[in-house]
PDB file of C-alpha atoms and ligand atoms in Angstrom:
ATOM      1  CA  MET A 645     -13.839  19.358 -29.460  1.00 47.00           C
ATOM      2  CA  SER A 646     -10.677  18.341 -31.265  1.00 50.00           C
ATOM      3  CA  GLU A 647      -8.420  15.997 -29.366  1.00 49.00           C
ATOM      4  CA  LEU A 648      -5.461  17.957 -30.717  1.00 55.00           C
ATOM      5  CA  HIS A 649      -6.483  20.897 -28.607  1.00 91.00           C
ATOM      6  CA  LEU A 650      -6.737  19.044 -25.343  1.00 96.00           C
ATOM      7  CA  ILE A 651      -3.711  19.106 -23.075  1.00 96.00           C
ATOM      8  CA  VAL A 652      -3.341  17.587 -19.638  1.00 98.00           C
ATOM      9  CA  GLN A 653      -1.024  19.518 -17.326  1.00 98.00           C
ATOM     10  CA  LYS A 654       0.225  18.437 -13.918  1.00 98.00           C
ATOM     11  CA  TYR A 655       1.604  20.856 -11.359  1.00 98.00           C
ATOM     12  CA  GLY A 656       3.658  19.299  -8.578  1.00 97.00           C
ATOM     13  CA  GLY A 657       3.889  20.331  -4.942  1.00 97.00           C
ATOM     14  CA  THR A 658       6.559  22.995  -5.498  1.00 95.00           C
ATOM     15  CA  SER A 659       4.634  24.610  -8.360  1.00 96.00           C
ATOM     16  CA  VAL A 660       1.581  25.076  -6.104  1.00 98.00           C
ATOM     17  CA  GLY A 661       3.616  25.507  -2.888  1.00 97.00           C
ATOM     18  CA  THR A 662       2.338  29.002  -2.044  1.00 98.00           C
ATOM     19  CA  THR A 663      -0.675  31.110  -2.998  1.00 98.00           C
ATOM     20  CA  GLU A 664       1.668  33.287  -5.106  1.00 97.00           C
ATOM     21  CA  ARG A 665       2.733  30.228  -7.058  1.00 97.00           C
ATOM     22  CA  ILE A 666      -0.868  29.122  -7.476  1.00 98.00           C
ATOM     23  CA  LYS A 667      -1.563  32.541  -8.992  1.00 98.00           C
ATOM     24  CA  ALA A 668       1.406  32.071 -11.351  1.00 97.00           C
ATOM     25  CA  VAL A 669       0.025  28.668 -12.385  1.00 98.00           C
ATOM     26  CA  ALA A 670      -3.345  30.311 -13.050  1.00 98.00           C
ATOM     27  CA  GLN A 671      -1.653  32.882 -15.310  1.00 98.00           C
ATOM     28  CA  ARG A 672       0.077  30.143 -17.249  1.00 97.00           C
ATOM     29  CA  ILE A 673      -3.219  28.308 -17.689  1.00 98.00           C
ATOM     30  CA  LYS A 674      -4.838  31.536 -18.866  1.00 98.00           C
ATOM     31  CA  GLY A 675      -2.217  31.794 -21.622  1.00 97.00           C
ATOM     32  CA  TYR A 676      -3.116  28.319 -22.876  1.00 96.00           C
ATOM     33  CA  VAL A 677      -6.835  29.026 -22.730  1.00 97.00           C
ATOM     34  CA  GLU A 678      -6.324  32.223 -24.727  1.00 97.00           C
ATOM     35  CA  SER A 679      -4.373  30.226 -27.315  1.00 96.00           C
ATOM     36  CA  GLY A 680      -7.416  27.999 -27.791  1.00 95.00           C
ATOM     37  CA  TYR A 681      -6.456  24.907 -25.793  1.00 96.00           C
ATOM     38  CA  SER A 682      -8.814  22.913 -23.613  1.00 97.00           C
ATOM     39  CA  LEU A 683      -7.069  22.040 -20.391  1.00 98.00           C
ATOM     40  CA  VAL A 684      -7.376  19.352 -17.792  1.00 98.00           C
ATOM     41  CA  VAL A 685      -5.094  20.260 -14.914  1.00 98.00           C
ATOM     42  CA  VAL A 686      -3.969  17.820 -12.238  1.00 98.00           C
ATOM     43  CA  VAL A 687      -2.488  19.241  -9.061  1.00 98.00           C
ATOM     44  CA  SER A 688      -0.563  17.868  -6.110  1.00 98.00           C
ATOM     45  CA  ALA A 689      -0.850  19.011  -2.532  1.00 98.00           C
ATOM     46  CA  MET A 690       0.869  22.309  -1.678  1.00 98.00           C
ATOM     47  CA  GLY A 691       4.583  21.995  -0.837  1.00 98.00           C
ATOM     48  CA  LYS A 692       5.236  19.537   1.955  1.00 98.00           C
ATOM     49  CA  THR A 693       1.567  19.114   2.895  1.00 98.00           C
ATOM     50  CA  THR A 694       1.535  15.347   2.430  1.00 98.00           C
ATOM     51  CA  ASP A 695       4.567  14.952   4.723  1.00 98.00           C
ATOM     52  CA  GLU A 696       2.913  17.194   7.300  1.00 98.00           C
ATOM     53  CA  LEU A 697      -0.261  15.115   7.201  1.00 98.00           C
ATOM     54  CA  LEU A 698       1.823  11.974   7.731  1.00 98.00           C
ATOM     55  CA  THR A 699       3.454  13.646  10.725  1.00 98.00           C
ATOM     56  CA  LEU A 700       0.052  14.430  12.190  1.00 98.00           C
ATOM     57  CA  ALA A 701      -0.968  10.791  11.888  1.00 98.00           C
ATOM     58  CA  SER A 702       2.289   9.663  13.487  1.00 98.00           C
ATOM     59  CA  GLN A 703       1.566  11.911  16.462  1.00 98.00           C
ATOM     60  CA  ILE A 704      -1.613   9.921  17.048  1.00 98.00           C
ATOM     61  CA  THR A 705      -0.469   6.401  16.285  1.00 98.00           C
ATOM     62  CA  SER A 706       2.493   4.428  15.005  1.00 97.00           C
ATOM     63  CA  LYS A 707       0.098   2.103  13.158  1.00 97.00           C
ATOM     64  CA  PRO A 708      -2.502   4.215  11.403  1.00 98.00           C
ATOM     65  CA  ASP A 709      -5.335   2.337   9.746  1.00 98.00           C
ATOM     66  CA  SER A 710      -4.576   2.511   6.028  1.00 98.00           C
ATOM     67  CA  ARG A 711      -8.117   3.526   5.052  1.00 98.00           C
ATOM     68  CA  GLU A 712      -7.992   6.442   7.466  1.00 98.00           C
ATOM     69  CA  LEU A 713      -4.501   7.370   6.297  1.00 98.00           C
ATOM     70  CA  ASP A 714      -5.795   7.723   2.739  1.00 98.00           C
ATOM     71  CA  MET A 715      -8.772   9.714   4.000  1.00 98.00           C
ATOM     72  CA  LEU A 716      -6.255  12.075   5.604  1.00 98.00           C
ATOM     73  CA  LEU A 717      -3.651  12.250   2.814  1.00 98.00           C
ATOM     74  CA  ALA A 718      -6.205  12.898   0.081  1.00 98.00           C
ATOM     75  CA  THR A 719      -7.178  16.187   1.747  1.00 98.00           C
ATOM     76  CA  GLY A 720      -3.930  17.853   0.616  1.00 98.00           C
ATOM     77  CA  GLU A 721      -4.883  17.767  -3.047  1.00 98.00           C
ATOM     78  CA  GLN A 722      -8.393  18.980  -2.287  1.00 98.00           C
ATOM     79  CA  VAL A 723      -6.952  22.220  -0.902  1.00 98.00           C
ATOM     80  CA  SER A 724      -4.937  22.888  -4.061  1.00 98.00           C
ATOM     81  CA  ILE A 725      -7.709  22.174  -6.560  1.00 98.00           C
ATOM     82  CA  ALA A 726     -10.070  24.606  -4.831  1.00 99.00           C
ATOM     83  CA  LEU A 727      -7.443  27.353  -4.526  1.00 98.00           C
ATOM     84  CA  LEU A 728      -6.413  26.987  -8.172  1.00 98.00           C
ATOM     85  CA  ALA A 729     -10.039  27.157  -9.310  1.00 99.00           C
ATOM     86  CA  MET A 730     -10.469  30.356  -7.266  1.00 99.00           C
ATOM     87  CA  ALA A 731      -7.253  31.824  -8.699  1.00 98.00           C
ATOM     88  CA  LEU A 732      -8.577  31.176 -12.218  1.00 98.00           C
ATOM     89  CA  HIS A 733     -11.961  32.704 -11.454  1.00 98.00           C
ATOM     90  CA  GLU A 734     -10.148  35.750 -10.106  1.00 98.00           C
ATOM     91  CA  ILE A 735      -8.510  36.372 -13.506  1.00 98.00           C
ATOM     92  CA  GLY A 736     -11.666  35.741 -15.484  1.00 98.00           C
ATOM     93  CA  ILE A 737     -11.168  32.096 -16.456  1.00 98.00           C
ATOM     94  CA  ASP A 738     -14.027  29.652 -16.028  1.00 98.00           C
ATOM     95  CA  ALA A 739     -12.808  26.616 -14.100  1.00 98.00           C
ATOM     96  CA  ILE A 740     -14.185  23.791 -11.992  1.00 98.00           C
ATOM     97  CA  SER A 741     -12.401  21.472  -9.578  1.00 99.00           C
ATOM     98  CA  TYR A 742     -13.150  17.781  -9.093  1.00 99.00           C
ATOM     99  CA  THR A 743     -12.063  15.164  -6.606  1.00 98.00           C
ATOM    100  CA  ALA A 744     -11.370  11.619  -7.853  1.00 98.00           C
ATOM    101  CA  SER A 745     -14.722  10.561  -6.504  1.00 98.00           C
ATOM    102  CA  GLN A 746     -16.533  13.232  -8.497  1.00 98.00           C
ATOM    103  CA  ILE A 747     -15.019  12.072 -11.795  1.00 98.00           C
ATOM    104  CA  ARG A 748     -15.162   8.356 -10.858  1.00 98.00           C
ATOM    105  CA  LEU A 749     -11.450   7.630 -10.964  1.00 98.00           C
ATOM    106  CA  LEU A 750     -11.636   4.028  -9.810  1.00 98.00           C
ATOM    107  CA  THR A 751      -8.797   2.071  -8.237  1.00 98.00           C
ATOM    108  CA  ASP A 752      -8.334  -1.276  -6.570  1.00 98.00           C
ATOM    109  CA  GLY A 753      -8.707  -1.371  -2.788  1.00 98.00           C
ATOM    110  CA  ASN A 754      -5.022  -1.321  -1.851  1.00 98.00           C
ATOM    111  CA  PHE A 755      -4.954   1.714   0.402  1.00 98.00           C
ATOM    112  CA  THR A 756      -1.802   3.894   0.208  1.00 98.00           C
ATOM    113  CA  ARG A 757      -0.640   2.197  -3.018  1.00 98.00           C
ATOM    114  CA  ALA A 758      -3.781   1.725  -5.078  1.00 98.00           C
ATOM    115  CA  ARG A 759      -3.679   1.046  -8.801  1.00 98.00           C
ATOM    116  CA  ILE A 760      -5.958   2.863 -11.204  1.00 98.00           C
ATOM    117  CA  ALA A 761      -8.617   0.597 -12.722  1.00 98.00           C
ATOM    118  CA  SER A 762     -10.593   3.102 -14.808  1.00 98.00           C
ATOM    119  CA  VAL A 763     -11.044   6.822 -15.273  1.00 98.00           C
ATOM    120  CA  GLY A 764     -14.462   8.371 -15.778  1.00 98.00           C
ATOM    121  CA  THR A 765     -14.470  11.008 -18.519  1.00 98.00           C
ATOM    122  CA  GLU A 766     -18.114  12.034 -18.763  1.00 98.00           C
ATOM    123  CA  ARG A 767     -18.111  14.843 -16.252  1.00 98.00           C
ATOM    124  CA  ILE A 768     -14.769  16.162 -17.472  1.00 98.00           C
ATOM    125  CA  LEU A 769     -15.836  16.220 -21.118  1.00 98.00           C
ATOM    126  CA  ASP A 770     -19.087  17.878 -20.164  1.00 98.00           C
ATOM    127  CA  SER A 771     -17.199  20.660 -18.371  1.00 98.00           C
ATOM    128  CA  ILE A 772     -14.747  21.055 -21.264  1.00 97.00           C
ATOM    129  CA  LYS A 773     -17.703  21.469 -23.632  1.00 96.00           C
ATOM    130  CA  LYS A 774     -18.792  24.355 -21.429  1.00 97.00           C
ATOM    131  CA  ASN A 775     -15.324  25.891 -21.973  1.00 96.00           C
ATOM    132  CA  ARG A 776     -14.261  25.335 -18.406  1.00 98.00           C
ATOM    133  CA  VAL A 777     -10.748  24.500 -17.296  1.00 98.00           C
ATOM    134  CA  VAL A 778     -11.066  21.212 -15.437  1.00 98.00           C
ATOM    135  CA  ILE A 779      -8.926  20.825 -12.323  1.00 99.00           C
ATOM    136  CA  VAL A 780      -8.563  17.342 -10.890  1.00 99.00           C
ATOM    137  CA  ALA A 781      -7.081  16.294  -7.550  1.00 99.00           C
ATOM    138  CA  GLY A 782      -4.018  14.135  -8.174  1.00 98.00           C
ATOM    139  CA  PHE A 783      -2.862  11.162  -6.102  1.00 98.00           C
ATOM    140  CA  GLN A 784      -6.369  10.031  -5.137  1.00 98.00           C
ATOM    141  CA  GLY A 785      -8.974   7.577  -6.319  1.00 98.00           C
ATOM    142  CA  ILE A 786     -11.929   5.651  -4.998  1.00 98.00           C
ATOM    143  CA  ASP A 787     -12.328   1.915  -4.701  1.00 98.00           C
ATOM    144  CA  ALA A 788     -15.367  -0.155  -5.657  1.00 98.00           C
ATOM    145  CA  ASP A 789     -16.969   0.692  -2.294  1.00 98.00           C
ATOM    146  CA  ASP A 790     -16.357   4.444  -2.695  1.00 98.00           C
ATOM    147  CA  ASN A 791     -13.580   4.497  -0.112  1.00 98.00           C
ATOM    148  CA  ILE A 792     -10.933   7.125  -0.808  1.00 98.00           C
ATOM    149  CA  THR A 793      -7.622   5.577  -1.893  1.00 98.00           C
ATOM    150  CA  THR A 794      -4.217   7.052  -2.737  1.00 98.00           C
ATOM    151  CA  LEU A 795      -1.799   5.948  -5.443  1.00 98.00           C
ATOM    152  CA  GLY A 796       1.474   5.936  -3.515  1.00 98.00           C
ATOM    153  CA  ARG A 797       3.859   8.854  -2.953  1.00 97.00           C
ATOM    154  CA  GLY A 798       4.386  10.854  -6.098  1.00 97.00           C
ATOM    155  CA  GLY A 799       1.187   9.416  -7.554  1.00 98.00           C
ATOM    156  CA  SER A 800      -0.157  12.642  -9.076  1.00 98.00           C
ATOM    157  CA  ASP A 801       2.034  11.996 -12.126  1.00 97.00           C
ATOM    158  CA  THR A 802       0.087   8.784 -12.638  1.00 97.00           C
ATOM    159  CA  SER A 803      -3.252  10.568 -12.219  1.00 98.00           C
ATOM    160  CA  ALA A 804      -2.217  13.005 -14.955  1.00 98.00           C
ATOM    161  CA  VAL A 805      -0.978  10.411 -17.431  1.00 97.00           C
ATOM    162  CA  ALA A 806      -3.999   8.167 -16.810  1.00 97.00           C
ATOM    163  CA  LEU A 807      -6.308  11.119 -17.485  1.00 98.00           C
ATOM    164  CA  ALA A 808      -4.410  11.966 -20.667  1.00 97.00           C
ATOM    165  CA  ALA A 809      -4.785   8.341 -21.799  1.00 96.00           C
ATOM    166  CA  ALA A 810      -8.486   8.179 -20.947  1.00 97.00           C
ATOM    167  CA  LEU A 811      -9.224  11.482 -22.688  1.00 97.00           C
ATOM    168  CA  GLY A 812      -7.115  10.676 -25.741  1.00 95.00           C
ATOM    169  CA  ALA A 813      -4.796  13.633 -25.141  1.00 93.00           C
ATOM    170  CA  ARG A 814      -1.409  12.986 -26.683  1.00 83.00           C
ATOM    171  CA  ASP A 815       0.427  15.497 -24.551  1.00 91.00           C
ATOM    172  CA  CYS A 816       0.817  15.536 -20.815  1.00 96.00           C
ATOM    173  CA  GLU A 817       2.877  18.416 -19.469  1.00 96.00           C
ATOM    174  CA  ILE A 818       4.475  17.843 -16.070  1.00 96.00           C
ATOM    175  CA  TYR A 819       5.515  20.963 -14.174  1.00 95.00           C
ATOM    176  CA  THR A 820       8.026  20.287 -11.428  1.00 93.00           C
ATOM    177  CA  ASP A 821      11.002  21.838  -9.645  1.00 92.00           C
ATOM    178  CA  VAL A 822      13.746  20.660 -12.040  1.00 92.00           C
ATOM    179  CA  GLU A 823      14.191  21.632 -15.683  1.00 88.00           C
ATOM    180  CA  GLY A 824      13.740  18.103 -16.990  1.00 89.00           C
ATOM    181  CA  VAL A 825      14.976  14.556 -16.599  1.00 93.00           C
ATOM    182  CA  PHE A 826      18.717  14.393 -15.855  1.00 92.00           C
ATOM    183  CA  THR A 827      21.152  11.496 -15.971  1.00 89.00           C
ATOM    184  CA  ALA A 828      20.998  11.516 -12.146  1.00 89.00           C
ATOM    185  CA  ASP A 829      19.246  13.535  -9.456  1.00 92.00           C
ATOM    186  CA  PRO A 830      20.507  17.096 -10.072  1.00 91.00           C
ATOM    187  CA  ARG A 831      20.026  17.950  -6.406  1.00 89.00           C
ATOM    188  CA  LEU A 832      22.516  15.303  -5.384  1.00 91.00           C
ATOM    189  CA  ILE A 833      24.914  15.230  -8.333  1.00 90.00           C
ATOM    190  CA  PRO A 834      25.988  18.651  -9.640  1.00 86.00           C
ATOM    191  CA  GLU A 835      27.591  17.567 -12.941  1.00 89.00           C
ATOM    192  CA  THR A 836      24.568  15.649 -14.174  1.00 91.00           C
ATOM    193  CA  LYS A 837      23.281  16.403 -17.688  1.00 92.00           C
ATOM    194  CA  LYS A 838      19.752  17.171 -18.828  1.00 92.00           C
ATOM    195  CA  LEU A 839      18.404  14.671 -21.348  1.00 92.00           C
ATOM    196  CA  SER A 840      16.662  16.220 -24.338  1.00 91.00           C
ATOM    197  CA  GLU A 841      14.597  13.076 -24.825  1.00 92.00           C
ATOM    198  CA  ILE A 842      14.261   9.781 -23.034  1.00 93.00           C
ATOM    199  CA  SER A 843      12.560   6.570 -24.147  1.00 94.00           C
ATOM    200  CA  TYR A 844       9.771   5.044 -22.103  1.00 94.00           C
ATOM    201  CA  ASP A 845      11.979   2.093 -21.164  1.00 95.00           C
ATOM    202  CA  GLU A 846      14.905   4.234 -20.056  1.00 94.00           C
ATOM    203  CA  MET A 847      12.581   6.428 -18.017  1.00 93.00           C
ATOM    204  CA  LEU A 848      10.960   3.370 -16.505  1.00 93.00           C
ATOM    205  CA  GLU A 849      14.376   2.120 -15.461  1.00 92.00           C
ATOM    206  CA  LEU A 850      15.231   5.485 -13.862  1.00 91.00           C
ATOM    207  CA  ALA A 851      11.866   5.671 -12.097  1.00 89.00           C
ATOM    208  CA  ARG A 852      12.100   2.109 -10.820  1.00 86.00           C
ATOM    209  CA  LEU A 853      15.583   2.827  -9.524  1.00 89.00           C
ATOM    210  CA  GLY A 854      13.948   5.483  -7.393  1.00 85.00           C
ATOM    211  CA  ALA A 855      14.270   8.727  -9.405  1.00 88.00           C
ATOM    212  CA  ALA A 856      11.353  10.615  -7.863  1.00 87.00           C
ATOM    213  CA  VAL A 857      11.028  12.867 -10.881  1.00 92.00           C
ATOM    214  CA  LEU A 858       8.244  10.680 -12.321  1.00 94.00           C
ATOM    215  CA  HIS A 859       6.118   8.082 -10.547  1.00 95.00           C
ATOM    216  CA  SER A 860       7.003   4.783 -12.228  1.00 93.00           C
ATOM    217  CA  ARG A 861       3.367   3.848 -12.850  1.00 94.00           C
ATOM    218  CA  SER A 862       2.925   7.074 -14.781  1.00 95.00           C
ATOM    219  CA  VAL A 863       5.655   5.921 -17.154  1.00 95.00           C
ATOM    220  CA  GLU A 864       4.015   2.507 -17.528  1.00 94.00           C
ATOM    221  CA  PHE A 865       0.724   4.226 -18.448  1.00 93.00           C
ATOM    222  CA  ALA A 866       2.459   6.617 -20.835  1.00 95.00           C
ATOM    223  CA  LYS A 867       4.146   3.733 -22.632  1.00 95.00           C
ATOM    224  CA  LYS A 868       0.988   1.648 -22.820  1.00 95.00           C
ATOM    225  CA  TYR A 869      -1.182   4.434 -24.216  1.00 94.00           C
ATOM    226  CA  GLY A 870       1.429   6.402 -26.168  1.00 94.00           C
ATOM    227  CA  VAL A 871       1.090   9.503 -24.017  1.00 95.00           C
ATOM    228  CA  HIS A 872       3.873  11.978 -24.670  1.00 94.00           C
ATOM    229  CA  ALA A 873       5.030  13.382 -21.327  1.00 91.00           C
ATOM    230  CA  VAL A 874       6.987  16.631 -21.387  1.00 91.00           C
ATOM    231  CA  LEU A 875       8.704  17.985 -18.301  1.00 92.00           C
ATOM    232  CA  PHE A 876       8.873  21.691 -17.497  1.00 90.00           C
ATOM    233  CA  GLY A 877      10.911  23.392 -14.812  1.00 85.00           C
ATOM    234  CA  LYS A 878      10.237  26.446 -12.663  1.00 72.00           C
ATOM    235  CA  LEU A 879       7.583  28.863 -13.807  1.00 68.00           C
ATOM    236  CA  HIS A 880       8.578  32.474 -14.272  1.00 53.00           C
ATOM    237  CA  GLY A 881       7.522  34.707 -11.452  1.00 50.00           C
ATOM    238  CA  THR A 882       7.634  31.973  -8.831  1.00 50.00           C
TER     239      THR A 882
HETATM  240  P1  LIG B2276       6.856  17.172  -7.832  1.00 85.80           P
HETATM  241  O1  LIG B2276       6.413  17.603  -6.476  1.00 85.80           O
HETATM  242  O2  LIG B2276       6.827  18.259  -8.851  1.00 85.80           O
HETATM  243  O3  LIG B2276       6.170  15.906  -8.285  1.00 85.80           O
HETATM  244  P2  LIG B2276       9.146  15.595  -7.067  1.00 85.80           P
HETATM  245  O4  LIG B2276       9.900  16.055  -5.866  1.00 85.80           O
HETATM  246  O5  LIG B2276       8.222  14.442  -6.933  1.00 85.80           O
HETATM  247  O6  LIG B2276       8.403  16.854  -7.692  1.00 85.80           O
HETATM  248  O7  LIG B2276      10.157  15.238  -8.255  1.00 85.80           O
HETATM  249  C1  LIG B2276      11.144  16.167  -8.648  1.00 85.80           C
HETATM  250  C2  LIG B2276      12.464  15.823  -7.984  1.00 85.80           C
HETATM  251  O8  LIG B2276      12.968  14.610  -8.548  1.00 85.80           O
HETATM  252  C3  LIG B2276      13.571  16.808  -8.245  1.00 85.80           C
HETATM  253  O9  LIG B2276      13.569  17.855  -7.304  1.00 85.80           O
HETATM  254  C4  LIG B2276      14.845  15.960  -8.153  1.00 85.80           C
HETATM  255  O10 LIG B2276      15.518  16.140  -6.935  1.00 85.80           O
HETATM  256  C5  LIG B2276      14.332  14.530  -8.204  1.00 85.80           C
HETATM  257  N1  LIG B2276      15.018  13.686  -9.178  1.00 85.80           N
HETATM  258  C6  LIG B2276      15.483  12.432  -8.896  1.00 85.80           C
HETATM  259  N2  LIG B2276      16.085  11.903  -9.956  1.00 85.80           N
HETATM  260  C7  LIG B2276      15.993  12.799 -10.967  1.00 85.80           C
HETATM  261  C8  LIG B2276      16.430  12.810 -12.336  1.00 85.80           C
HETATM  262  N3  LIG B2276      17.067  11.767 -12.874  1.00 85.80           N
HETATM  263  N4  LIG B2276      16.164  13.915 -13.086  1.00 85.80           N
HETATM  264  C9  LIG B2276      15.495  14.960 -12.547  1.00 85.80           C
HETATM  265  N5  LIG B2276      15.080  15.009 -11.257  1.00 85.80           N
HETATM  266  C10 LIG B2276      15.310  13.954 -10.459  1.00 85.80           C
HETATM  267  N1  LIG B2277       1.007  14.792  -2.701  1.00 85.80           N
HETATM  268  C1  LIG B2277       1.453  13.433  -2.975  1.00 85.80           C
HETATM  269  C2  LIG B2277       2.861  13.203  -2.449  1.00 85.80           C
HETATM  270  O1  LIG B2277       3.448  14.098  -1.871  1.00 85.80           O
HETATM  271  C3  LIG B2277       1.339  13.068  -4.419  1.00 85.80           C
HETATM  272  C4  LIG B2277       2.248  13.829  -5.360  1.00 85.80           C
HETATM  273  O2  LIG B2277       2.824  14.846  -4.996  1.00 85.80           O
HETATM  274  O3  LIG B2277       2.367  13.380  -6.505  1.00 85.80           O
HETATM  275  O4  LIG B2277       3.367  12.130  -2.572  1.00 85.80           O
HETATM  276 MG1  LIG B2278       6.436  13.940  -7.708  1.00 85.80          MG
END
């Protein structure tokens, strides 16, 4: 397999917010597969799922145990990976979904804000060799004791960039609900301009200032490993 033909794509919560959108994502993936690319696809939880899970926890306790919170929050991404795999099967594309535990994406033990320590590639590469689209649950990891951890809100971006780095993929495509990185949050500031390119350091600054468009750790990873992240806006038909 040539590294040049491997792309990591990440679809955020809006892009997989409904089953119709998941089908649109599957069609887009099909186009890449038919053009000869190998794909590793990272997905977030559908729409506002993570917020809804947090609400559920808050209805039980004001001080949820952080291990149990991660156990709960990680379920959101597990729903999307399975549905996307099914949507791909439905249109004749071979695909397999994996949780972080199944690919051995190891983190430290800081529940709710864990840092990635290493990313297992064996199972992914094995599936790619079998011409399968690999779908990985974003936002989650496991610690040294196999407890489920999460990477902090917005952490699927970091899962995607870390996978791109580990697999030696130069390109990581991030699909989200805005057309790119703007000088300020386009939802709040109407006259903001879209940037055609942004350096790692400028993006890091924006992310650290709280621009949710990319998780700041994803930018740190991208800079460290030279991963080229490209942002894409709304998919047609969604
Ligand atoms: P996803 O679920 O796809 O990860 P997020 O909600 O995490 O999407 O991130 C996208 C959001 O980031 C946009 O809807 C936008 O409101 C916000 N945002 C904040 N700052 C910026 C910026 N400078 N450029 C683009 N989007 C921004
Ligand atoms: N689902 C998680 C969140 O809402 C992770 C992500 O979307 O990147 O924060
Ligand atoms: Mg996000």
